[in-house]
């Protein structure tokens, strides 16, 4: 546990992975009156990111499915 009040379990897990040095791709979504603003970030070895790229759509789709959001 990070001990930061108000973080969800998923938020804590994400921060722990990033802090451990894991390669990451992040999308944060801020709802707006007209839709949403997106903040994106990525970090890691270029080869690791390139290898992961073709799989990202499927990873996100499975996450939405698991949460019943698709």
mmCIF file with all atom_site columns, N, CA and C in Angstrom:
data_model
loop_
_atom_site.group_PDB
_atom_site.id
_atom_site.type_symbol
_atom_site.label_atom_id
_atom_site.label_alt_id
_atom_site.label_comp_id
_atom_site.label_asym_id
_atom_site.label_entity_id
_atom_site.label_seq_id
_atom_site.pdbx_PDB_ins_code
_atom_site.Cartn_x
_atom_site.Cartn_y
_atom_site.Cartn_z
_atom_site.occupancy
_atom_site.B_iso_or_equiv
_atom_site.pdbx_formal_charge
_atom_site.auth_seq_id
_atom_site.auth_comp_id
_atom_site.auth_asym_id
_atom_site.auth_atom_id
_atom_site.pdbx_PDB_model_num
ATOM 1   N N  . UNK A 1 1  ? 0.842   -1.185 0.000   1.00 0.00 ? 1  UNK A N  1
ATOM 2   C CA . UNK A 1 1  ? 0.000   0.000  0.000   1.00 0.00 ? 1  UNK A CA 1
ATOM 3   C C  . UNK A 1 1  ? 0.883   1.244  0.000   1.00 0.00 ? 1  UNK A C  1
ATOM 4   N N  . UNK A 1 2  ? 0.457   2.226  -0.744  1.00 0.00 ? 2  UNK A N  1
ATOM 5   C CA . UNK A 1 2  ? 1.219   3.461  -0.835  1.00 0.00 ? 2  UNK A CA 1
ATOM 6   C C  . UNK A 1 2  ? 0.857   4.442  0.265   1.00 0.00 ? 2  UNK A C  1
ATOM 7   N N  . UNK A 1 3  ? -0.306  4.262  0.844   1.00 0.00 ? 3  UNK A N  1
ATOM 8   C CA . UNK A 1 3  ? -0.726  5.161  1.905   1.00 0.00 ? 3  UNK A CA 1
ATOM 9   C C  . UNK A 1 3  ? -1.186  6.520  1.417   1.00 0.00 ? 3  UNK A C  1
ATOM 10  N N  . UNK A 1 4  ? -1.586  6.614  0.158   1.00 0.00 ? 4  UNK A N  1
ATOM 11  C CA . UNK A 1 4  ? -2.100  7.878  -0.376  1.00 0.00 ? 4  UNK A CA 1
ATOM 12  C C  . UNK A 1 4  ? -3.619  7.816  -0.305  1.00 0.00 ? 4  UNK A C  1
ATOM 13  N N  . UNK A 1 5  ? -4.233  8.662  0.527   1.00 0.00 ? 5  UNK A N  1
ATOM 14  C CA . UNK A 1 5  ? -5.691  8.608  0.691   1.00 0.00 ? 5  UNK A CA 1
ATOM 15  C C  . UNK A 1 5  ? -6.427  8.829  -0.629  1.00 0.00 ? 5  UNK A C  1
ATOM 16  N N  . UNK A 1 6  ? -7.508  8.087  -0.806  1.00 0.00 ? 6  UNK A N  1
ATOM 17  C CA . UNK A 1 6  ? -8.387  8.288  -1.948  1.00 0.00 ? 6  UNK A CA 1
ATOM 18  C C  . UNK A 1 6  ? -8.022  7.517  -3.200  1.00 0.00 ? 6  UNK A C  1
ATOM 19  N N  . UNK A 1 7  ? -6.891  6.798  -3.205  1.00 0.00 ? 7  UNK A N  1
ATOM 20  C CA . UNK A 1 7  ? -6.535  6.025  -4.393  1.00 0.00 ? 7  UNK A CA 1
ATOM 21  C C  . UNK A 1 7  ? -7.292  4.704  -4.410  1.00 0.00 ? 7  UNK A C  1
ATOM 22  N N  . UNK A 1 8  ? -7.754  4.332  -5.602  1.00 0.00 ? 8  UNK A N  1
ATOM 23  C CA . UNK A 1 8  ? -8.379  3.020  -5.753  1.00 0.00 ? 8  UNK A CA 1
ATOM 24  C C  . UNK A 1 8  ? -7.287  1.954  -5.803  1.00 0.00 ? 8  UNK A C  1
ATOM 25  N N  . UNK A 1 9  ? -7.713  0.707  -5.704  1.00 0.00 ? 9  UNK A N  1
ATOM 26  C CA . UNK A 1 9  ? -6.761  -0.405 -5.800  1.00 0.00 ? 9  UNK A CA 1
ATOM 27  C C  . UNK A 1 9  ? -6.034  -0.390 -7.143  1.00 0.00 ? 9  UNK A C  1
ATOM 28  N N  . UNK A 1 10 ? -6.765  -0.111 -8.219  1.00 0.00 ? 10 UNK A N  1
ATOM 29  C CA . UNK A 1 10 ? -6.142  -0.063 -9.546  1.00 0.00 ? 10 UNK A CA 1
ATOM 30  C C  . UNK A 1 10 ? -5.149  1.089  -9.660  1.00 0.00 ? 10 UNK A C  1
ATOM 31  N N  . UNK A 1 11 ? -5.477  2.244  -9.072  1.00 0.00 ? 11 UNK A N  1
ATOM 32  C CA . UNK A 1 11 ? -4.552  3.377  -9.105  1.00 0.00 ? 11 UNK A CA 1
ATOM 33  C C  . UNK A 1 11 ? -3.265  3.044  -8.357  1.00 0.00 ? 11 UNK A C  1
ATOM 34  N N  . UNK A 1 12 ? -3.395  2.424  -7.198  1.00 0.00 ? 12 UNK A N  1
ATOM 35  C CA . UNK A 1 12 ? -2.204  2.032  -6.437  1.00 0.00 ? 12 UNK A CA 1
ATOM 36  C C  . UNK A 1 12 ? -1.361  1.036  -7.220  1.00 0.00 ? 12 UNK A C  1
ATOM 37  N N  . UNK A 1 13 ? -2.022  0.054  -7.845  1.00 0.00 ? 13 UNK A N  1
ATOM 38  C CA . UNK A 1 13 ? -1.302  -0.956 -8.618  1.00 0.00 ? 13 UNK A CA 1
ATOM 39  C C  . UNK A 1 13 ? -0.545  -0.297 -9.771  1.00 0.00 ? 13 UNK A C  1
ATOM 40  N N  . UNK A 1 14 ? -1.177  0.643  -10.457 1.00 0.00 ? 14 UNK A N  1
ATOM 41  C CA . UNK A 1 14 ? -0.524  1.328  -11.574 1.00 0.00 ? 14 UNK A CA 1
ATOM 42  C C  . UNK A 1 14 ? 0.704   2.101  -11.101 1.00 0.00 ? 14 UNK A C  1
ATOM 43  N N  . UNK A 1 15 ? 0.569   2.825  -10.013 1.00 0.00 ? 15 UNK A N  1
ATOM 44  C CA . UNK A 1 15 ? 1.697   3.601  -9.489  1.00 0.00 ? 15 UNK A CA 1
ATOM 45  C C  . UNK A 1 15 ? 2.831   2.678  -9.065  1.00 0.00 ? 15 UNK A C  1
ATOM 46  N N  . UNK A 1 16 ? 2.500   1.568  -8.443  1.00 0.00 ? 16 UNK A N  1
ATOM 47  C CA . UNK A 1 16 ? 3.536   0.618  -8.016  1.00 0.00 ? 16 UNK A CA 1
ATOM 48  C C  . UNK A 1 16 ? 4.296   0.041  -9.212  1.00 0.00 ? 16 UNK A C  1
ATOM 49  N N  . UNK A 1 17 ? 3.581   -0.277 -10.286 1.00 0.00 ? 17 UNK A N  1
ATOM 50  C CA . UNK A 1 17 ? 4.247   -0.806 -11.483 1.00 0.00 ? 17 UNK A CA 1
ATOM 51  C C  . UNK A 1 17 ? 5.158   0.249  -12.104 1.00 0.00 ? 17 UNK A C  1
ATOM 52  N N  . UNK A 1 18 ? 4.672   1.467  -12.216 1.00 0.00 ? 18 UNK A N  1
ATOM 53  C CA . UNK A 1 18 ? 5.487   2.541  -12.785 1.00 0.00 ? 18 UNK A CA 1
ATOM 54  C C  . UNK A 1 18 ? 6.712   2.789  -11.916 1.00 0.00 ? 18 UNK A C  1
ATOM 55  N N  . UNK A 1 19 ? 6.514   2.848  -10.603 1.00 0.00 ? 19 UNK A N  1
ATOM 56  C CA . UNK A 1 19 ? 7.626   3.099  -9.682  1.00 0.00 ? 19 UNK A CA 1
ATOM 57  C C  . UNK A 1 19 ? 8.655   1.972  -9.710  1.00 0.00 ? 19 UNK A C  1
ATOM 58  N N  . UNK A 1 20 ? 8.230   0.763  -10.087 1.00 0.00 ? 20 UNK A N  1
ATOM 59  C CA . UNK A 1 20 ? 9.160   -0.373 -10.129 1.00 0.00 ? 20 UNK A CA 1
ATOM 60  C C  . UNK A 1 20 ? 10.059  -0.329 -11.358 1.00 0.00 ? 20 UNK A C  1
ATOM 61  N N  . UNK A 1 21 ? 9.770   0.592  -12.270 1.00 0.00 ? 21 UNK A N  1
ATOM 62  C CA . UNK A 1 21 ? 10.568  0.700  -13.483 1.00 0.00 ? 21 UNK A CA 1
ATOM 63  C C  . UNK A 1 21 ? 9.975   -0.006 -14.679 1.00 0.00 ? 21 UNK A C  1
ATOM 64  N N  . UNK A 1 22 ? 8.746   -0.492 -14.556 1.00 0.00 ? 22 UNK A N  1
ATOM 65  C CA . UNK A 1 22 ? 8.100   -1.190 -15.669 1.00 0.00 ? 22 UNK A CA 1
ATOM 66  C C  . UNK A 1 22 ? 7.871   -0.231 -16.836 1.00 0.00 ? 22 UNK A C  1
ATOM 67  N N  . UNK A 1 23 ? 8.018   -0.760 -18.044 1.00 0.00 ? 23 UNK A N  1
ATOM 68  C CA . UNK A 1 23 ? 7.627   -0.011 -19.231 1.00 0.00 ? 23 UNK A CA 1
ATOM 69  C C  . UNK A 1 23 ? 6.128   0.229  -19.140 1.00 0.00 ? 23 UNK A C  1
ATOM 70  N N  . UNK A 1 24 ? 5.678   1.432  -19.516 1.00 0.00 ? 24 UNK A N  1
ATOM 71  C CA . UNK A 1 24 ? 4.244   1.686  -19.392 1.00 0.00 ? 24 UNK A CA 1
ATOM 72  C C  . UNK A 1 24 ? 3.710   2.571  -20.500 1.00 0.00 ? 24 UNK A C  1
ATOM 73  N N  . UNK A 1 25 ? 2.411   2.404  -20.752 1.00 0.00 ? 25 UNK A N  1
ATOM 74  C CA . UNK A 1 25 ? 1.606   3.272  -21.600 1.00 0.00 ? 25 UNK A CA 1
ATOM 75  C C  . UNK A 1 25 ? 0.417   3.665  -20.750 1.00 0.00 ? 25 UNK A C  1
ATOM 76  N N  . UNK A 1 26 ? 0.156   4.961  -20.643 1.00 0.00 ? 26 UNK A N  1
ATOM 77  C CA . UNK A 1 26 ? -0.927  5.424  -19.781 1.00 0.00 ? 26 UNK A CA 1
ATOM 78  C C  . UNK A 1 26 ? -1.840  6.367  -20.554 1.00 0.00 ? 26 UNK A C  1
ATOM 79  N N  . UNK A 1 27 ? -3.127  6.234  -20.313 1.00 0.00 ? 27 UNK A N  1
ATOM 80  C CA . UNK A 1 27 ? -4.115  7.175  -20.832 1.00 0.00 ? 27 UNK A CA 1
ATOM 81  C C  . UNK A 1 27 ? -4.976  7.599  -19.657 1.00 0.00 ? 27 UNK A C  1
ATOM 82  N N  . UNK A 1 28 ? -4.978  8.884  -19.365 1.00 0.00 ? 28 UNK A N  1
ATOM 83  C CA . UNK A 1 28 ? -5.857  9.432  -18.337 1.00 0.00 ? 28 UNK A CA 1
ATOM 84  C C  . UNK A 1 28 ? -6.955  10.208 -19.054 1.00 0.00 ? 28 UNK A C  1
ATOM 85  N N  . UNK A 1 29 ? -8.177  10.095 -18.560 1.00 0.00 ? 29 UNK A N  1
ATOM 86  C CA . UNK A 1 29 ? -9.334  10.703 -19.211 1.00 0.00 ? 29 UNK A CA 1
ATOM 87  C C  . UNK A 1 29 ? -9.976  11.690 -18.254 1.00 0.00 ? 29 UNK A C  1
ATOM 88  N N  . UNK A 1 30 ? -10.119 12.929 -18.707 1.00 0.00 ? 30 UNK A N  1
ATOM 89  C CA . UNK A 1 30 ? -10.792 13.959 -17.921 1.00 0.00 ? 30 UNK A CA 1
ATOM 90  C C  . UNK A 1 30 ? -12.074 14.334 -18.661 1.00 0.00 ? 30 UNK A C  1
ATOM 91  N N  . UNK A 1 31 ? -13.247 13.943 -18.129 1.00 0.00 ? 31 UNK A N  1
ATOM 92  C CA . UNK A 1 31 ? -14.498 14.300 -18.795 1.00 0.00 ? 31 UNK A CA 1
ATOM 93  C C  . UNK A 1 31 ? -14.653 15.819 -18.914 1.00 0.00 ? 31 UNK A C  1
ATOM 94  N N  . UNK A 1 32 ? -15.228 16.253 -20.024 1.00 0.00 ? 32 UNK A N  1
ATOM 95  C CA . UNK A 1 32 ? -15.521 17.671 -20.245 1.00 0.00 ? 32 UNK A CA 1
ATOM 96  C C  . UNK A 1 32 ? -16.970 17.793 -20.707 1.00 0.00 ? 32 UNK A C  1
ATOM 97  N N  . UNK A 1 33 ? -17.447 19.011 -20.817 1.00 0.00 ? 33 UNK A N  1
ATOM 98  C CA . UNK A 1 33 ? -18.814 19.249 -21.290 1.00 0.00 ? 33 UNK A CA 1
ATOM 99  C C  . UNK A 1 33 ? -19.018 18.762 -22.724 1.00 0.00 ? 33 UNK A C  1
ATOM 100 N N  . UNK A 1 34 ? -17.953 18.739 -23.505 1.00 0.00 ? 34 UNK A N  1
ATOM 101 C CA . UNK A 1 34 ? -18.071 18.369 -24.914 1.00 0.00 ? 34 UNK A CA 1
ATOM 102 C C  . UNK A 1 34 ? -17.510 16.989 -25.223 1.00 0.00 ? 34 UNK A C  1
ATOM 103 N N  . UNK A 1 35 ? -17.116 16.233 -24.212 1.00 0.00 ? 35 UNK A N  1
ATOM 104 C CA . UNK A 1 35 ? -16.550 14.901 -24.440 1.00 0.00 ? 35 UNK A CA 1
ATOM 105 C C  . UNK A 1 35 ? -15.517 14.571 -23.395 1.00 0.00 ? 35 UNK A C  1
ATOM 106 N N  . UNK A 1 36 ? -14.239 14.642 -23.782 1.00 0.00 ? 36 UNK A N  1
ATOM 107 C CA . UNK A 1 36 ? -13.171 14.314 -22.836 1.00 0.00 ? 36 UNK A CA 1
ATOM 108 C C  . UNK A 1 36 ? -11.845 14.874 -23.328 1.00 0.00 ? 36 UNK A C  1
ATOM 109 N N  . UNK A 1 37 ? -10.993 15.184 -22.373 1.00 0.00 ? 37 UNK A N  1
ATOM 110 C CA . UNK A 1 37 ? -9.595  15.504 -22.660 1.00 0.00 ? 37 UNK A CA 1
ATOM 111 C C  . UNK A 1 37 ? -8.777  14.282 -22.262 1.00 0.00 ? 37 UNK A C  1
ATOM 112 N N  . UNK A 1 38 ? -7.741  14.010 -23.014 1.00 0.00 ? 38 UNK A N  1
ATOM 113 C CA . UNK A 1 38 ? -6.896  12.855 -22.751 1.00 0.00 ? 38 UNK A CA 1
ATOM 114 C C  . UNK A 1 38 ? -5.477  13.306 -22.457 1.00 0.00 ? 38 UNK A C  1
ATOM 115 N N  . UNK A 1 39 ? -4.872  12.692 -21.448 1.00 0.00 ? 39 UNK A N  1
ATOM 116 C CA . UNK A 1 39 ? -3.459  12.867 -21.153 1.00 0.00 ? 39 UNK A CA 1
ATOM 117 C C  . UNK A 1 39 ? -2.814  11.517 -21.410 1.00 0.00 ? 39 UNK A C  1
ATOM 118 N N  . UNK A 1 40 ? -1.775  11.505 -22.207 1.00 0.00 ? 40 UNK A N  1
ATOM 119 C CA . UNK A 1 40 ? -1.098  10.250 -22.502 1.00 0.00 ? 40 UNK A CA 1
ATOM 120 C C  . UNK A 1 40 ? 0.365   10.339 -22.101 1.00 0.00 ? 40 UNK A C  1
ATOM 121 N N  . UNK A 1 41 ? 0.908   9.214  -21.709 1.00 0.00 ? 41 UNK A N  1
ATOM 122 C CA . UNK A 1 41 ? 2.324   9.134  -21.365 1.00 0.00 ? 41 UNK A CA 1
ATOM 123 C C  . UNK A 1 41 ? 2.808   7.723  -21.640 1.00 0.00 ? 41 UNK A C  1
ATOM 124 N N  . UNK A 1 42 ? 4.075   7.612  -21.981 1.00 0.00 ? 42 UNK A N  1
ATOM 125 C CA . UNK A 1 42 ? 4.686   6.296  -22.099 1.00 0.00 ? 42 UNK A CA 1
ATOM 126 C C  . UNK A 1 42 ? 6.149   6.417  -21.738 1.00 0.00 ? 42 UNK A C  1
ATOM 127 N N  . UNK A 1 43 ? 6.694   5.307  -21.290 1.00 0.00 ? 43 UNK A N  1
ATOM 128 C CA . UNK A 1 43 ? 8.095   5.294  -20.904 1.00 0.00 ? 43 UNK A CA 1
ATOM 129 C C  . UNK A 1 43 ? 8.604   3.865  -20.974 1.00 0.00 ? 43 UNK A C  1
ATOM 130 N N  . UNK A 1 44 ? 9.813   3.726  -21.373 1.00 0.00 ? 44 UNK A N  1
ATOM 131 C CA . UNK A 1 44 ? 10.439  2.415  -21.428 1.00 0.00 ? 44 UNK A CA 1
ATOM 132 C C  . UNK A 1 44 ? 11.342  2.306  -22.634 1.00 0.00 ? 44 UNK A C  1
ATOM 133 N N  . UNK A 1 45 ? 11.919  1.144  -22.788 1.00 0.00 ? 45 UNK A N  1
ATOM 134 C CA . UNK A 1 45 ? 12.794  0.883  -23.928 1.00 0.00 ? 45 UNK A CA 1
ATOM 135 C C  . UNK A 1 45 ? 11.967  0.891  -25.212 1.00 0.00 ? 45 UNK A C  1
ATOM 136 N N  . UNK A 1 46 ? 12.514  1.525  -26.245 1.00 0.00 ? 46 UNK A N  1
ATOM 137 C CA . UNK A 1 46 ? 11.797  1.638  -27.517 1.00 0.00 ? 46 UNK A CA 1
ATOM 138 C C  . UNK A 1 46 ? 11.393  0.269  -28.060 1.00 0.00 ? 46 UNK A C  1
ATOM 139 N N  . UNK A 1 47 ? 12.275  -0.715 -27.974 1.00 0.00 ? 47 UNK A N  1
ATOM 140 C CA . UNK A 1 47 ? 11.952  -2.049 -28.490 1.00 0.00 ? 47 UNK A CA 1
ATOM 141 C C  . UNK A 1 47 ? 10.784  -2.676 -27.726 1.00 0.00 ? 47 UNK A C  1
ATOM 142 N N  . UNK A 1 48 ? 10.763  -2.513 -26.407 1.00 0.00 ? 48 UNK A N  1
ATOM 143 C CA . UNK A 1 48 ? 9.659   -3.050 -25.605 1.00 0.00 ? 48 UNK A CA 1
ATOM 144 C C  . UNK A 1 48 ? 8.341   -2.391 -25.993 1.00 0.00 ? 48 UNK A C  1
ATOM 145 N N  . UNK A 1 49 ? 8.375   -1.082 -26.199 1.00 0.00 ? 49 UNK A N  1
ATOM 146 C CA . UNK A 1 49 ? 7.158   -0.362 -26.583 1.00 0.00 ? 49 UNK A CA 1
ATOM 147 C C  . UNK A 1 49 ? 6.693   -0.783 -27.976 1.00 0.00 ? 49 UNK A C  1
ATOM 148 N N  . UNK A 1 50 ? 7.629   -0.910 -28.906 1.00 0.00 ? 50 UNK A N  1
ATOM 149 C CA . UNK A 1 50 ? 7.261   -1.354 -30.269 1.00 0.00 ? 50 UNK A CA 1
ATOM 150 C C  . UNK A 1 50 ? 6.671   -2.761 -30.247 1.00 0.00 ? 50 UNK A C  1
ATOM 151 N N  . UNK A 1 51 ? 7.233   -3.651 -29.439 1.00 0.00 ? 51 UNK A N  1
ATOM 152 C CA . UNK A 1 51 ? 6.711   -5.020 -29.354 1.00 0.00 ? 51 UNK A CA 1
ATOM 153 C C  . UNK A 1 51 ? 5.312   -5.054 -28.747 1.00 0.00 ? 51 UNK A C  1
ATOM 154 N N  . UNK A 1 52 ? 5.035   -4.151 -27.830 1.00 0.00 ? 52 UNK A N  1
ATOM 155 C CA . UNK A 1 52 ? 3.728   -4.115 -27.169 1.00 0.00 ? 52 UNK A CA 1
ATOM 156 C C  . UNK A 1 52 ? 2.655   -3.461 -28.031 1.00 0.00 ? 52 UNK A C  1
ATOM 157 N N  . UNK A 1 53 ? 3.054   -2.547 -28.890 1.00 0.00 ? 53 UNK A N  1
ATOM 158 C CA . UNK A 1 53 ? 2.108   -1.725 -29.651 1.00 0.00 ? 53 UNK A CA 1
ATOM 159 C C  . UNK A 1 53 ? 1.002   -2.523 -30.350 1.00 0.00 ? 53 UNK A C  1
ATOM 160 N N  . UNK A 1 54 ? 1.304   -3.596 -31.079 1.00 0.00 ? 54 UNK A N  1
ATOM 161 C CA . UNK A 1 54 ? 0.242   -4.309 -31.794 1.00 0.00 ? 54 UNK A CA 1
ATOM 162 C C  . UNK A 1 54 ? -0.796  -4.956 -30.876 1.00 0.00 ? 54 UNK A C  1
ATOM 163 N N  . UNK A 1 55 ? -0.480  -5.080 -29.608 1.00 0.00 ? 55 UNK A N  1
ATOM 164 C CA . UNK A 1 55 ? -1.365  -5.766 -28.667 1.00 0.00 ? 55 UNK A CA 1
ATOM 165 C C  . UNK A 1 55 ? -2.232  -4.812 -27.841 1.00 0.00 ? 55 UNK A C  1
ATOM 166 N N  . UNK A 1 56 ? -1.958  -3.515 -27.908 1.00 0.00 ? 56 UNK A N  1
ATOM 167 C CA . UNK A 1 56 ? -2.627  -2.576 -27.006 1.00 0.00 ? 56 UNK A CA 1
ATOM 168 C C  . UNK A 1 56 ? -4.135  -2.508 -27.215 1.00 0.00 ? 56 UNK A C  1
ATOM 169 N N  . UNK A 1 57 ? -4.595  -2.502 -28.467 1.00 0.00 ? 57 UNK A N  1
ATOM 170 C CA . UNK A 1 57 ? -6.046  -2.459 -28.704 1.00 0.00 ? 57 UNK A CA 1
ATOM 171 C C  . UNK A 1 57 ? -6.749  -3.624 -28.017 1.00 0.00 ? 57 UNK A C  1
ATOM 172 N N  . UNK A 1 58 ? -6.196  -4.824 -28.157 1.00 0.00 ? 58 UNK A N  1
ATOM 173 C CA . UNK A 1 58 ? -6.798  -6.005 -27.544 1.00 0.00 ? 58 UNK A CA 1
ATOM 174 C C  . UNK A 1 58 ? -6.759  -5.959 -26.027 1.00 0.00 ? 58 UNK A C  1
ATOM 175 N N  . UNK A 1 59 ? -5.657  -5.464 -25.476 1.00 0.00 ? 59 UNK A N  1
ATOM 176 C CA . UNK A 1 59 ? -5.528  -5.357 -24.018 1.00 0.00 ? 59 UNK A CA 1
ATOM 177 C C  . UNK A 1 59 ? -6.590  -4.413 -23.470 1.00 0.00 ? 59 UNK A C  1
ATOM 178 N N  . UNK A 1 60 ? -6.771  -3.273 -24.120 1.00 0.00 ? 60 UNK A N  1
ATOM 179 C CA . UNK A 1 60 ? -7.771  -2.301 -23.667 1.00 0.00 ? 60 UNK A CA 1
ATOM 180 C C  . UNK A 1 60 ? -9.175  -2.872 -23.838 1.00 0.00 ? 60 UNK A C  1
ATOM 181 N N  . UNK A 1 61 ? -9.442  -3.536 -24.959 1.00 0.00 ? 61 UNK A N  1
ATOM 182 C CA . UNK A 1 61 ? -10.765 -4.133 -25.187 1.00 0.00 ? 61 UNK A CA 1
ATOM 183 C C  . UNK A 1 61 ? -11.094 -5.166 -24.111 1.00 0.00 ? 61 UNK A C  1
ATOM 184 N N  . UNK A 1 62 ? -10.122 -6.019 -23.754 1.00 0.00 ? 62 UNK A N  1
ATOM 185 C CA . UNK A 1 62 ? -10.363 -7.028 -22.712 1.00 0.00 ? 62 UNK A CA 1
ATOM 186 C C  . UNK A 1 62 ? -10.620 -6.376 -21.357 1.00 0.00 ? 62 UNK A C  1
ATOM 187 N N  . UNK A 1 63 ? -9.913  -5.303 -21.058 1.00 0.00 ? 63 UNK A N  1
ATOM 188 C CA . UNK A 1 63 ? -10.142 -4.588 -19.802 1.00 0.00 ? 63 UNK A CA 1
ATOM 189 C C  . UNK A 1 63 ? -11.568 -4.043 -19.752 1.00 0.00 ? 63 UNK A C  1
ATOM 190 N N  . UNK A 1 64 ? -12.010 -3.407 -20.823 1.00 0.00 ? 64 UNK A N  1
ATOM 191 C CA . UNK A 1 64 ? -13.370 -2.878 -20.865 1.00 0.00 ? 64 UNK A CA 1
ATOM 192 C C  . UNK A 1 64 ? -14.390 -4.010 -20.749 1.00 0.00 ? 64 UNK A C  1
ATOM 193 N N  . UNK A 1 65 ? -14.136 -5.141 -21.406 1.00 0.00 ? 65 UNK A N  1
ATOM 194 C CA . UNK A 1 65 ? -15.034 -6.299 -21.306 1.00 0.00 ? 65 UNK A CA 1
ATOM 195 C C  . UNK A 1 65 ? -15.128 -6.797 -19.866 1.00 0.00 ? 65 UNK A C  1
ATOM 196 N N  . UNK A 1 66 ? -13.975 -6.932 -19.199 1.00 0.00 ? 66 UNK A N  1
ATOM 197 C CA . UNK A 1 66 ? -13.968 -7.421 -17.809 1.00 0.00 ? 66 UNK A CA 1
ATOM 198 C C  . UNK A 1 66 ? -14.759 -6.500 -16.888 1.00 0.00 ? 66 UNK A C  1
ATOM 199 N N  . UNK A 1 67 ? -14.765 -5.221 -17.208 1.00 0.00 ? 67 UNK A N  1
ATOM 200 C CA . UNK A 1 67 ? -15.482 -4.250 -16.378 1.00 0.00 ? 67 UNK A CA 1
ATOM 201 C C  . UNK A 1 67 ? -16.924 -4.037 -16.838 1.00 0.00 ? 67 UNK A C  1
ATOM 202 N N  . UNK A 1 68 ? -17.334 -4.746 -17.894 1.00 0.00 ? 68 UNK A N  1
ATOM 203 C CA . UNK A 1 68 ? -18.696 -4.610 -18.403 1.00 0.00 ? 68 UNK A CA 1
ATOM 204 C C  . UNK A 1 68 ? -18.948 -3.275 -19.079 1.00 0.00 ? 68 UNK A C  1
ATOM 205 N N  . UNK A 1 69 ? -17.914 -2.701 -19.676 1.00 0.00 ? 69 UNK A N  1
ATOM 206 C CA . UNK A 1 69 ? -18.025 -1.366 -20.266 1.00 0.00 ? 69 UNK A CA 1
ATOM 207 C C  . UNK A 1 69 ? -18.058 -1.374 -21.787 1.00 0.00 ? 69 UNK A C  1
ATOM 208 N N  . UNK A 1 70 ? -18.101 -2.551 -22.391 1.00 0.00 ? 70 UNK A N  1
ATOM 209 C CA . UNK A 1 70 ? -18.086 -2.580 -23.858 1.00 0.00 ? 70 UNK A CA 1
ATOM 210 C C  . UNK A 1 70 ? -19.472 -2.820 -24.403 1.00 0.00 ? 70 UNK A C  1
#
